[in-house]
């Protein structure tokens, strides 16, 4: 039997028609294969209309790209908190898995971070070359108290759909939930959604917590190798996998991202990769250009570990800086992400050619 050669399906995140980056520009990036997107106009927890999914599919395919990856189907806070309404939200989640699978989706990225998704303290930190980037400085986080609704301080990644008072309430409700309770709620969720994913032939790919440590005393569990091992064992089937986000894991010097890339690829459990470089600082981190020399991570070694361990999945350049005068959604402009995509192509081609000569 021929061993299947490793394959990376290059992909790019697109936020739908409101995205300043048009699909036709994305399609011009060499080697671009698939679009990563979602239905954005439905409140978290509700069922996505079939027509919205079909429209996205038509738009993506009309640009010559594959409609195969969703990022994200968000998980309602009542599921994460284990509130009684989770029954309804889990049923809706299962229905969303079925609906996107019917439309040809192969991989669904999601996260299980309480309240806050990615958290940064600056979205336009100026780097020495004049480009701007996302950054996280501890002293700025320490100055914010989400339990104090009088405080007018907010952080850029916060969900704008919450008012200050709602945010305070939801953070307060989480004071009852420690890490073990969050594991229990995640287990309850996985045991219901993964069988549906198996039945539909879809890979679920949990995204690590970003950054991969607790903030504001909220529990965070998808943070390191030990916890990823535990996560994968909860439902030990290939469809229960991960999005390996190098930048999220790379926020902690304790994570050996190269080792994790190799180990989880060999297990066939990495379905999606977010490739991003970060510079670790004594007081936090800054997102940097993809090139290894620009940050702390060895991007070549990560790609090689994926390749050598038979990775067959989707990969996308993660956040880019803002360069060349571009303005837009922080982290999600065209230019620097396109440079990242081209760099990933170069790494992969070199690794692949070298491997075939051996
Ligand atoms: C940030 C993204 C995250 C990611 C979710 C996945 O730019 O990487 O928002 O999409 O955490 O559910």
mmCIF file of C-alpha atoms and ligand atoms in Angstrom:
data_model
loop_
_atom_site.group_PDB
_atom_site.id
_atom_site.type_symbol
_atom_site.label_atom_id
_atom_site.label_comp_id
_atom_site.label_asym_id
_atom_site.label_seq_id
_atom_site.Cartn_x
_atom_site.Cartn_y
_atom_site.Cartn_z
ATOM 1 C CA UNK A 1 0.000 0.000 0.000
ATOM 2 C CA UNK A 2 1.327 3.432 -0.882
ATOM 3 C CA UNK A 3 1.776 5.656 2.090
ATOM 4 C CA UNK A 4 -0.158 8.861 1.549
ATOM 5 C CA UNK A 5 2.260 11.759 1.212
ATOM 6 C CA UNK A 6 1.831 14.609 3.656
ATOM 7 C CA UNK A 7 -0.279 17.363 2.231
ATOM 8 C CA UNK A 8 -1.025 20.875 3.383
ATOM 9 C CA UNK A 9 -4.130 22.522 2.081
ATOM 10 C CA UNK A 10 -3.366 26.219 2.182
ATOM 11 C CA UNK A 11 -6.295 28.304 3.394
ATOM 12 C CA UNK A 12 -7.136 31.886 4.291
ATOM 13 C CA UNK A 13 -9.639 33.384 6.679
ATOM 14 C CA UNK A 14 -12.337 35.533 5.120
ATOM 15 C CA UNK A 15 -15.024 37.384 7.087
ATOM 16 C CA UNK A 16 -17.688 37.382 4.388
ATOM 17 C CA UNK A 17 -18.896 40.235 2.234
ATOM 18 C CA UNK A 18 -18.043 42.785 4.960
ATOM 19 C CA UNK A 19 -14.394 41.806 4.751
ATOM 20 C CA UNK A 20 -12.258 44.506 3.127
ATOM 21 C CA UNK A 21 -10.201 41.742 1.538
ATOM 22 C CA UNK A 22 -12.078 40.463 -1.517
ATOM 23 C CA UNK A 23 -12.173 36.774 -2.358
ATOM 24 C CA UNK A 24 -10.708 37.450 -5.784
ATOM 25 C CA UNK A 25 -7.548 38.869 -4.165
ATOM 26 C CA UNK A 26 -7.260 35.854 -1.894
ATOM 27 C CA UNK A 27 -7.573 33.585 -4.939
ATOM 28 C CA UNK A 28 -4.528 35.342 -6.459
ATOM 29 C CA UNK A 29 -2.234 34.143 -3.658
ATOM 30 C CA UNK A 30 -0.134 31.299 -5.110
ATOM 31 C CA UNK A 31 -1.227 27.853 -3.972
ATOM 32 C CA UNK A 32 -4.363 29.105 -2.242
ATOM 33 C CA UNK A 33 -6.830 26.275 -1.847
ATOM 34 C CA UNK A 34 -9.590 26.844 0.685
ATOM 35 C CA UNK A 35 -11.463 29.601 2.464
ATOM 36 C CA UNK A 36 -12.006 29.608 6.192
ATOM 37 C CA UNK A 37 -15.185 31.434 7.114
ATOM 38 C CA UNK A 38 -18.436 31.409 9.099
ATOM 39 C CA UNK A 39 -21.990 32.721 9.172
ATOM 40 C CA UNK A 40 -21.512 35.923 11.137
ATOM 41 C CA UNK A 41 -24.997 37.407 11.381
ATOM 42 C CA UNK A 42 -26.604 34.806 13.636
ATOM 43 C CA UNK A 43 -26.363 35.210 17.427
ATOM 44 C CA UNK A 44 -24.146 32.715 19.244
ATOM 45 C CA UNK A 45 -26.020 29.495 19.978
ATOM 46 C CA UNK A 46 -28.630 29.731 17.240
ATOM 47 C CA UNK A 47 -29.018 27.533 14.197
ATOM 48 C CA UNK A 48 -27.473 28.845 10.986
ATOM 49 C CA UNK A 49 -29.985 29.198 8.162
ATOM 50 C CA UNK A 50 -29.288 26.760 5.328
ATOM 51 C CA UNK A 51 -29.591 29.626 2.874
ATOM 52 C CA UNK A 52 -26.789 31.600 4.578
ATOM 53 C CA UNK A 53 -24.498 28.565 4.399
ATOM 54 C CA UNK A 54 -25.415 27.971 0.759
ATOM 55 C CA UNK A 55 -24.727 31.632 -0.096
ATOM 56 C CA UNK A 56 -21.278 31.480 1.474
ATOM 57 C CA UNK A 57 -20.542 28.299 -0.436
ATOM 58 C CA UNK A 58 -21.620 29.864 -3.739
ATOM 59 C CA UNK A 59 -19.476 32.956 -3.159
ATOM 60 C CA UNK A 60 -16.389 30.990 -2.178
ATOM 61 C CA UNK A 61 -16.683 28.496 -5.011
ATOM 62 C CA UNK A 62 -17.320 31.250 -7.563
ATOM 63 C CA UNK A 63 -13.851 32.556 -6.665
ATOM 64 C CA UNK A 64 -12.375 29.137 -7.474
ATOM 65 C CA UNK A 65 -11.736 28.271 -3.828
ATOM 66 C CA UNK A 66 -12.911 25.353 -1.716
ATOM 67 C CA UNK A 67 -15.581 25.803 0.955
ATOM 68 C CA UNK A 68 -14.304 23.249 3.453
ATOM 69 C CA UNK A 69 -13.392 24.928 6.747
ATOM 70 C CA UNK A 70 -15.548 26.775 9.266
ATOM 71 C CA UNK A 71 -13.960 29.035 11.879
ATOM 72 C CA UNK A 72 -15.837 29.146 14.126
ATOM 73 C CA UNK A 73 -19.125 27.715 15.232
ATOM 74 C CA UNK A 74 -18.998 29.529 18.584
ATOM 75 C CA UNK A 75 -19.942 27.704 21.758
ATOM 76 C CA UNK A 76 -22.609 29.424 23.865
ATOM 77 C CA UNK A 77 -21.528 30.466 27.378
ATOM 78 C CA UNK A 78 -24.344 28.353 28.870
ATOM 79 C CA UNK A 79 -22.593 25.259 27.474
ATOM 80 C CA UNK A 80 -19.266 26.340 28.954
ATOM 81 C CA UNK A 81 -20.934 27.126 32.272
ATOM 82 C CA UNK A 82 -23.081 23.999 32.323
ATOM 83 C CA UNK A 83 -26.307 26.023 32.686
ATOM 84 C CA UNK A 84 -29.639 24.230 32.084
ATOM 85 C CA UNK A 85 -30.139 25.963 28.716
ATOM 86 C CA UNK A 86 -27.114 24.064 27.413
ATOM 87 C CA UNK A 87 -29.416 21.245 26.252
ATOM 88 C CA UNK A 88 -30.956 23.531 23.655
ATOM 89 C CA UNK A 89 -27.621 25.066 22.651
ATOM 90 C CA UNK A 90 -25.948 21.672 22.255
ATOM 91 C CA UNK A 91 -28.856 20.476 20.109
ATOM 92 C CA UNK A 92 -28.436 23.611 17.983
ATOM 93 C CA UNK A 93 -24.700 23.003 17.779
ATOM 94 C CA UNK A 94 -25.278 19.472 16.498
ATOM 95 C CA UNK A 95 -27.708 20.809 13.938
ATOM 96 C CA UNK A 96 -25.097 23.325 12.760
ATOM 97 C CA UNK A 97 -22.553 20.529 12.352
ATOM 98 C CA UNK A 98 -25.062 18.622 10.203
ATOM 99 C CA UNK A 99 -25.931 21.656 8.119
ATOM 100 C CA UNK A 100 -22.377 22.710 7.306
ATOM 101 C CA UNK A 101 -21.407 19.084 6.620
ATOM 102 C CA UNK A 102 -24.269 18.839 4.106
ATOM 103 C CA UNK A 103 -22.695 21.844 2.344
ATOM 104 C CA UNK A 104 -19.331 20.092 2.079
ATOM 105 C CA UNK A 105 -17.500 21.345 5.175
ATOM 106 C CA UNK A 106 -14.744 18.984 6.337
ATOM 107 C CA UNK A 107 -13.325 20.792 9.357
ATOM 108 C CA UNK A 108 -14.845 22.964 12.100
ATOM 109 C CA UNK A 109 -12.696 25.145 14.358
ATOM 110 C CA UNK A 110 -14.090 26.252 17.725
ATOM 111 C CA UNK A 111 -12.845 27.163 21.161
ATOM 112 C CA UNK A 112 -13.860 26.650 24.775
ATOM 113 C CA UNK A 113 -12.529 29.867 26.304
ATOM 114 C CA UNK A 114 -14.778 31.431 28.947
ATOM 115 C CA UNK A 115 -16.135 34.865 27.956
ATOM 116 C CA UNK A 116 -13.122 36.222 26.128
ATOM 117 C CA UNK A 117 -11.814 34.783 22.909
ATOM 118 C CA UNK A 118 -8.343 36.052 21.973
ATOM 119 C CA UNK A 119 -7.135 38.803 24.280
ATOM 120 C CA UNK A 120 -4.656 41.540 23.462
ATOM 121 C CA UNK A 121 -3.955 44.899 25.080
ATOM 122 C CA UNK A 122 -3.016 46.690 21.860
ATOM 123 C CA UNK A 123 -4.142 46.073 18.304
ATOM 124 C CA UNK A 124 -1.873 48.597 16.600
ATOM 125 C CA UNK A 125 1.420 48.452 18.443
ATOM 126 C CA UNK A 126 4.067 50.111 16.273
ATOM 127 C CA UNK A 127 7.099 47.921 15.546
ATOM 128 C CA UNK A 128 10.501 49.446 14.729
ATOM 129 C CA UNK A 129 9.908 49.070 10.974
ATOM 130 C CA UNK A 130 6.697 51.138 11.177
ATOM 131 C CA UNK A 131 4.331 48.189 10.752
ATOM 132 C CA UNK A 132 1.663 47.705 13.423
ATOM 133 C CA UNK A 133 0.792 44.554 15.275
ATOM 134 C CA UNK A 134 -1.241 42.955 18.058
ATOM 135 C CA UNK A 135 0.444 42.839 21.447
ATOM 136 C CA UNK A 136 -0.185 41.756 25.026
ATOM 137 C CA UNK A 137 1.499 43.481 27.948
ATOM 138 C CA UNK A 138 0.811 42.194 31.456
ATOM 139 C CA UNK A 139 0.833 45.596 33.119
ATOM 140 C CA UNK A 140 -1.987 46.723 30.839
ATOM 141 C CA UNK A 141 -4.057 43.615 31.634
ATOM 142 C CA UNK A 142 -3.451 44.107 35.349
ATOM 143 C CA UNK A 143 -4.927 47.591 35.068
ATOM 144 C CA UNK A 144 -8.303 46.216 33.918
ATOM 145 C CA UNK A 145 -10.899 44.722 36.227
ATOM 146 C CA UNK A 146 -13.833 43.235 34.334
ATOM 147 C CA UNK A 147 -15.757 42.822 37.602
ATOM 148 C CA UNK A 148 -15.864 46.597 37.991
ATOM 149 C CA UNK A 149 -18.567 47.944 35.702
ATOM 150 C CA UNK A 150 -17.669 51.523 36.609
ATOM 151 C CA UNK A 151 -14.262 51.136 35.042
ATOM 152 C CA UNK A 152 -14.209 52.478 31.498
ATOM 153 C CA UNK A 153 -11.218 50.386 30.577
ATOM 154 C CA UNK A 154 -11.783 47.691 27.994
ATOM 155 C CA UNK A 155 -9.545 45.475 25.952
ATOM 156 C CA UNK A 156 -9.707 45.325 22.174
ATOM 157 C CA UNK A 157 -10.717 41.669 21.738
ATOM 158 C CA UNK A 158 -13.771 41.915 23.962
ATOM 159 C CA UNK A 159 -17.068 40.892 22.520
ATOM 160 C CA UNK A 160 -18.765 44.170 21.669
ATOM 161 C CA UNK A 161 -22.159 42.531 21.979
ATOM 162 C CA UNK A 162 -21.810 42.558 25.790
ATOM 163 C CA UNK A 163 -22.435 45.789 27.685
ATOM 164 C CA UNK A 164 -20.037 46.570 30.552
ATOM 165 C CA UNK A 165 -22.667 45.428 33.058
ATOM 166 C CA UNK A 166 -23.365 42.182 31.189
ATOM 167 C CA UNK A 167 -19.661 41.487 31.014
ATOM 168 C CA UNK A 168 -19.325 42.016 34.743
ATOM 169 C CA UNK A 169 -22.245 39.655 35.404
ATOM 170 C CA UNK A 170 -20.953 36.913 33.196
ATOM 171 C CA UNK A 171 -17.441 37.115 34.653
ATOM 172 C CA UNK A 172 -19.018 37.017 38.123
ATOM 173 C CA UNK A 173 -20.975 33.843 37.239
ATOM 174 C CA UNK A 174 -17.702 32.188 36.253
ATOM 175 C CA UNK A 175 -16.342 32.690 39.756
ATOM 176 C CA UNK A 176 -18.188 29.438 40.607
ATOM 177 C CA UNK A 177 -16.476 27.501 37.839
ATOM 178 C CA UNK A 178 -12.993 26.174 38.358
ATOM 179 C CA UNK A 179 -10.891 24.262 35.853
ATOM 180 C CA UNK A 180 -12.304 20.859 36.825
ATOM 181 C CA UNK A 181 -15.848 22.109 36.373
ATOM 182 C CA UNK A 182 -14.925 23.494 32.960
ATOM 183 C CA UNK A 183 -13.462 20.081 32.012
ATOM 184 C CA UNK A 184 -16.711 18.473 33.099
ATOM 185 C CA UNK A 185 -18.733 20.867 30.946
ATOM 186 C CA UNK A 186 -16.428 20.329 27.988
ATOM 187 C CA UNK A 187 -16.744 16.553 28.398
ATOM 188 C CA UNK A 188 -20.533 16.798 28.461
ATOM 189 C CA UNK A 189 -20.423 18.835 25.234
ATOM 190 C CA UNK A 190 -17.911 16.587 23.413
ATOM 191 C CA UNK A 191 -19.804 13.395 24.220
ATOM 192 C CA UNK A 192 -22.774 14.796 22.344
ATOM 193 C CA UNK A 193 -21.192 16.629 19.438
ATOM 194 C CA UNK A 194 -18.413 14.225 18.445
ATOM 195 C CA UNK A 195 -20.757 11.331 17.531
ATOM 196 C CA UNK A 196 -22.581 13.762 15.227
ATOM 197 C CA UNK A 197 -19.275 14.843 13.670
ATOM 198 C CA UNK A 198 -18.349 11.185 13.136
ATOM 199 C CA UNK A 199 -21.693 10.471 11.515
ATOM 200 C CA UNK A 200 -21.295 13.508 9.212
ATOM 201 C CA UNK A 201 -17.626 12.871 8.386
ATOM 202 C CA UNK A 202 -16.499 16.217 9.819
ATOM 203 C CA UNK A 203 -13.371 16.853 11.862
ATOM 204 C CA UNK A 204 -13.814 19.009 14.951
ATOM 205 C CA UNK A 205 -10.694 21.066 15.704
ATOM 206 C CA UNK A 206 -10.577 22.842 19.053
ATOM 207 C CA UNK A 207 -8.466 25.995 19.124
ATOM 208 C CA UNK A 208 -6.111 26.508 22.036
ATOM 209 C CA UNK A 209 -6.817 29.321 24.461
ATOM 210 C CA UNK A 210 -5.213 32.535 23.310
ATOM 211 C CA UNK A 211 -3.148 33.422 25.254
ATOM 212 C CA UNK A 212 -2.661 29.983 26.769
ATOM 213 C CA UNK A 213 -2.935 31.010 30.414
ATOM 214 C CA UNK A 214 -5.654 32.208 32.744
ATOM 215 C CA UNK A 215 -6.731 35.848 32.522
ATOM 216 C CA UNK A 216 -8.823 37.724 35.097
ATOM 217 C CA UNK A 217 -8.967 34.550 37.175
ATOM 218 C CA UNK A 218 -11.147 32.810 34.561
ATOM 219 C CA UNK A 219 -10.424 29.124 34.025
ATOM 220 C CA UNK A 220 -8.592 28.209 30.823
ATOM 221 C CA UNK A 221 -7.827 24.567 30.038
ATOM 222 C CA UNK A 222 -6.791 24.146 26.394
ATOM 223 C CA UNK A 223 -3.355 25.472 27.127
ATOM 224 C CA UNK A 224 -0.549 22.906 27.118
ATOM 225 C CA UNK A 225 0.524 19.390 26.176
ATOM 226 C CA UNK A 226 -0.762 17.724 29.319
ATOM 227 C CA UNK A 227 -4.190 19.254 28.849
ATOM 228 C CA UNK A 228 -4.298 18.535 25.113
ATOM 229 C CA UNK A 229 -3.526 14.885 25.915
ATOM 230 C CA UNK A 230 -6.402 14.880 28.354
ATOM 231 C CA UNK A 231 -8.671 16.589 25.832
ATOM 232 C CA UNK A 232 -7.958 14.030 23.092
ATOM 233 C CA UNK A 233 -8.683 11.133 25.418
ATOM 234 C CA UNK A 234 -12.136 12.382 26.390
ATOM 235 C CA UNK A 235 -13.480 11.092 23.100
ATOM 236 C CA UNK A 236 -10.644 9.149 21.569
ATOM 237 C CA UNK A 237 -11.567 9.217 17.893
ATOM 238 C CA UNK A 238 -9.850 11.058 15.023
ATOM 239 C CA UNK A 239 -12.807 13.426 14.540
ATOM 240 C CA UNK A 240 -12.106 14.873 17.980
ATOM 241 C CA UNK A 241 -9.010 16.842 17.079
ATOM 242 C CA UNK A 242 -7.275 20.152 17.399
ATOM 243 C CA UNK A 243 -6.387 23.336 15.601
ATOM 244 C CA UNK A 244 -2.695 23.703 16.336
ATOM 245 C CA UNK A 245 -2.349 27.454 16.852
ATOM 246 C CA UNK A 246 1.371 28.129 17.096
ATOM 247 C CA UNK A 247 0.919 31.703 18.284
ATOM 248 C CA UNK A 248 -1.490 30.749 21.083
ATOM 249 C CA UNK A 249 0.713 27.924 22.383
ATOM 250 C CA UNK A 250 3.813 30.023 21.781
ATOM 251 C CA UNK A 251 2.622 32.604 24.326
ATOM 252 C CA UNK A 252 4.094 30.351 26.991
ATOM 253 C CA UNK A 253 7.774 29.472 26.966
ATOM 254 C CA UNK A 254 6.817 26.175 28.644
ATOM 255 C CA UNK A 255 5.148 24.868 25.482
ATOM 256 C CA UNK A 256 7.414 23.001 23.069
ATOM 257 C CA UNK A 257 5.405 23.771 19.934
ATOM 258 C CA UNK A 258 7.660 21.742 17.621
ATOM 259 C CA UNK A 259 7.247 18.645 19.782
ATOM 260 C CA UNK A 260 3.487 19.133 20.008
ATOM 261 C CA UNK A 261 3.184 19.601 16.229
ATOM 262 C CA UNK A 262 5.003 16.319 15.610
ATOM 263 C CA UNK A 263 3.263 14.348 18.317
ATOM 264 C CA UNK A 264 -0.320 15.322 17.487
ATOM 265 C CA UNK A 265 0.256 15.108 13.718
ATOM 266 C CA UNK A 266 1.557 11.545 14.176
ATOM 267 C CA UNK A 267 -1.624 10.744 16.090
ATOM 268 C CA UNK A 268 -3.676 12.111 13.162
ATOM 269 C CA UNK A 269 -5.368 14.589 15.467
ATOM 270 C CA UNK A 270 -4.285 17.942 13.950
ATOM 271 C CA UNK A 271 -6.897 18.912 11.395
ATOM 272 C CA UNK A 272 -6.092 22.596 11.075
ATOM 273 C CA UNK A 273 -3.006 24.694 11.735
ATOM 274 C CA UNK A 274 -2.764 28.424 12.434
ATOM 275 C CA UNK A 275 0.806 29.455 11.696
ATOM 276 C CA UNK A 276 1.821 32.633 13.509
ATOM 277 C CA UNK A 277 5.073 33.802 15.003
ATOM 278 C CA UNK A 278 5.250 35.645 18.319
ATOM 279 C CA UNK A 279 8.052 37.306 20.232
ATOM 280 C CA UNK A 280 7.951 36.287 23.887
ATOM 281 C CA UNK A 281 8.823 39.194 26.189
ATOM 282 C CA UNK A 282 9.381 39.279 29.943
ATOM 283 C CA UNK A 283 6.026 41.102 30.299
ATOM 284 C CA UNK A 284 3.959 39.456 27.564
ATOM 285 C CA UNK A 285 4.273 38.998 23.826
ATOM 286 C CA UNK A 286 4.045 40.720 20.459
ATOM 287 C CA UNK A 287 2.822 39.148 17.241
ATOM 288 C CA UNK A 288 5.494 39.305 14.575
ATOM 289 C CA UNK A 289 5.984 38.559 10.880
ATOM 290 C CA UNK A 290 5.857 34.855 10.033
ATOM 291 C CA UNK A 291 9.585 34.461 9.312
ATOM 292 C CA UNK A 292 11.313 32.514 12.113
ATOM 293 C CA UNK A 293 13.959 35.209 12.560
ATOM 294 C CA UNK A 294 11.265 37.779 13.405
ATOM 295 C CA UNK A 295 10.025 36.039 16.560
ATOM 296 C CA UNK A 296 10.596 33.293 19.098
ATOM 297 C CA UNK A 297 9.141 30.338 17.183
ATOM 298 C CA UNK A 298 11.054 28.163 14.727
ATOM 299 C CA UNK A 299 8.503 28.084 11.935
ATOM 300 C CA UNK A 300 10.635 25.792 9.782
ATOM 301 C CA UNK A 301 10.927 23.228 12.565
ATOM 302 C CA UNK A 302 7.163 23.318 13.162
ATOM 303 C CA UNK A 303 6.411 22.764 9.457
ATOM 304 C CA UNK A 304 8.987 19.979 9.280
ATOM 305 C CA UNK A 305 7.520 18.270 12.338
ATOM 306 C CA UNK A 306 4.094 18.402 10.672
ATOM 307 C CA UNK A 307 5.460 17.055 7.400
ATOM 308 C CA UNK A 308 7.568 14.308 8.909
ATOM 309 C CA UNK A 309 4.595 13.083 10.900
ATOM 310 C CA UNK A 310 2.233 12.832 7.949
ATOM 311 C CA UNK A 311 0.128 15.961 8.467
ATOM 312 C CA UNK A 312 -2.765 16.044 5.997
ATOM 313 C CA UNK A 313 -4.915 19.007 6.723
ATOM 314 C CA UNK A 314 -5.701 22.661 6.413
ATOM 315 C CA UNK A 315 -3.202 25.305 7.307
ATOM 316 C CA UNK A 316 -3.565 29.034 7.265
ATOM 317 C CA UNK A 317 -1.268 31.961 7.837
ATOM 318 C CA UNK A 318 -2.580 33.442 11.052
ATOM 319 C CA UNK A 319 -2.612 37.119 11.998
ATOM 320 C CA UNK A 320 -0.501 39.466 9.947
ATOM 321 C CA UNK A 321 0.829 42.896 10.806
ATOM 322 C CA UNK A 322 -0.526 45.950 9.034
ATOM 323 C CA UNK A 323 2.018 46.912 6.398
ATOM 324 C CA UNK A 324 2.243 49.062 3.269
ATOM 325 C CA UNK A 325 -0.369 51.513 4.520
ATOM 326 C CA UNK A 326 -3.137 48.929 4.686
ATOM 327 C CA UNK A 327 -5.927 49.456 7.192
ATOM 328 C CA UNK A 328 -8.544 46.966 8.257
ATOM 329 C CA UNK A 329 -9.437 44.313 10.770
ATOM 330 C CA UNK A 330 -6.492 43.954 13.175
ATOM 331 C CA UNK A 331 -4.541 40.821 12.324
ATOM 332 C CA UNK A 332 -6.573 40.159 9.201
ATOM 333 C CA UNK A 333 -5.304 42.431 6.448
ATOM 334 C CA UNK A 334 -4.295 41.013 3.092
ATOM 335 C CA UNK A 335 -0.646 41.911 2.624
ATOM 336 C CA UNK A 336 1.189 40.443 5.568
ATOM 337 C CA UNK A 337 -0.961 37.326 5.623
ATOM 338 C CA UNK A 338 -0.260 36.852 1.902
ATOM 339 C CA UNK A 339 3.465 37.153 2.648
ATOM 340 C CA UNK A 340 2.932 34.553 5.363
ATOM 341 C CA UNK A 341 1.166 32.228 2.909
ATOM 342 C CA UNK A 342 4.013 32.514 0.444
ATOM 343 C CA UNK A 343 6.542 31.811 3.193
ATOM 344 C CA UNK A 344 4.593 28.691 4.218
ATOM 345 C CA UNK A 345 4.528 27.538 0.586
ATOM 346 C CA UNK A 346 8.284 27.996 0.410
ATOM 347 C CA UNK A 347 8.940 26.073 3.588
ATOM 348 C CA UNK A 348 6.665 23.234 2.530
ATOM 349 C CA UNK A 349 8.129 22.950 -0.977
ATOM 350 C CA UNK A 350 11.661 22.817 0.393
ATOM 351 C CA UNK A 351 10.779 20.240 3.040
ATOM 352 C CA UNK A 352 8.843 18.138 0.519
ATOM 353 C CA UNK A 353 11.565 18.165 -2.145
ATOM 354 C CA UNK A 354 14.234 17.304 0.370
ATOM 355 C CA UNK A 355 12.150 14.424 1.765
ATOM 356 C CA UNK A 356 11.560 12.940 -1.689
ATOM 357 C CA UNK A 357 15.284 12.891 -2.445
ATOM 358 C CA UNK A 358 16.060 10.773 0.587
HETATM 359 C C1 LIG B 1 -8.243 35.076 16.404
HETATM 360 C C2 LIG B 1 -8.660 33.688 16.139
HETATM 361 C C3 LIG B 1 -9.641 33.193 17.159
HETATM 362 C C4 LIG B 1 -10.202 31.878 16.707
HETATM 363 C C5 LIG B 1 -11.151 31.265 17.659
HETATM 364 C C6 LIG B 1 -11.502 29.865 17.219
HETATM 365 O O1 LIG B 1 -7.814 35.738 15.534
HETATM 366 O O2 LIG B 1 -7.587 32.837 16.015
HETATM 367 O O3 LIG B 1 -10.663 34.117 17.307
HETATM 368 O O4 LIG B 1 -10.893 32.059 15.527
HETATM 369 O O5 LIG B 1 -10.645 31.235 18.924
HETATM 370 O O6 LIG B 1 -12.692 29.503 17.790
#
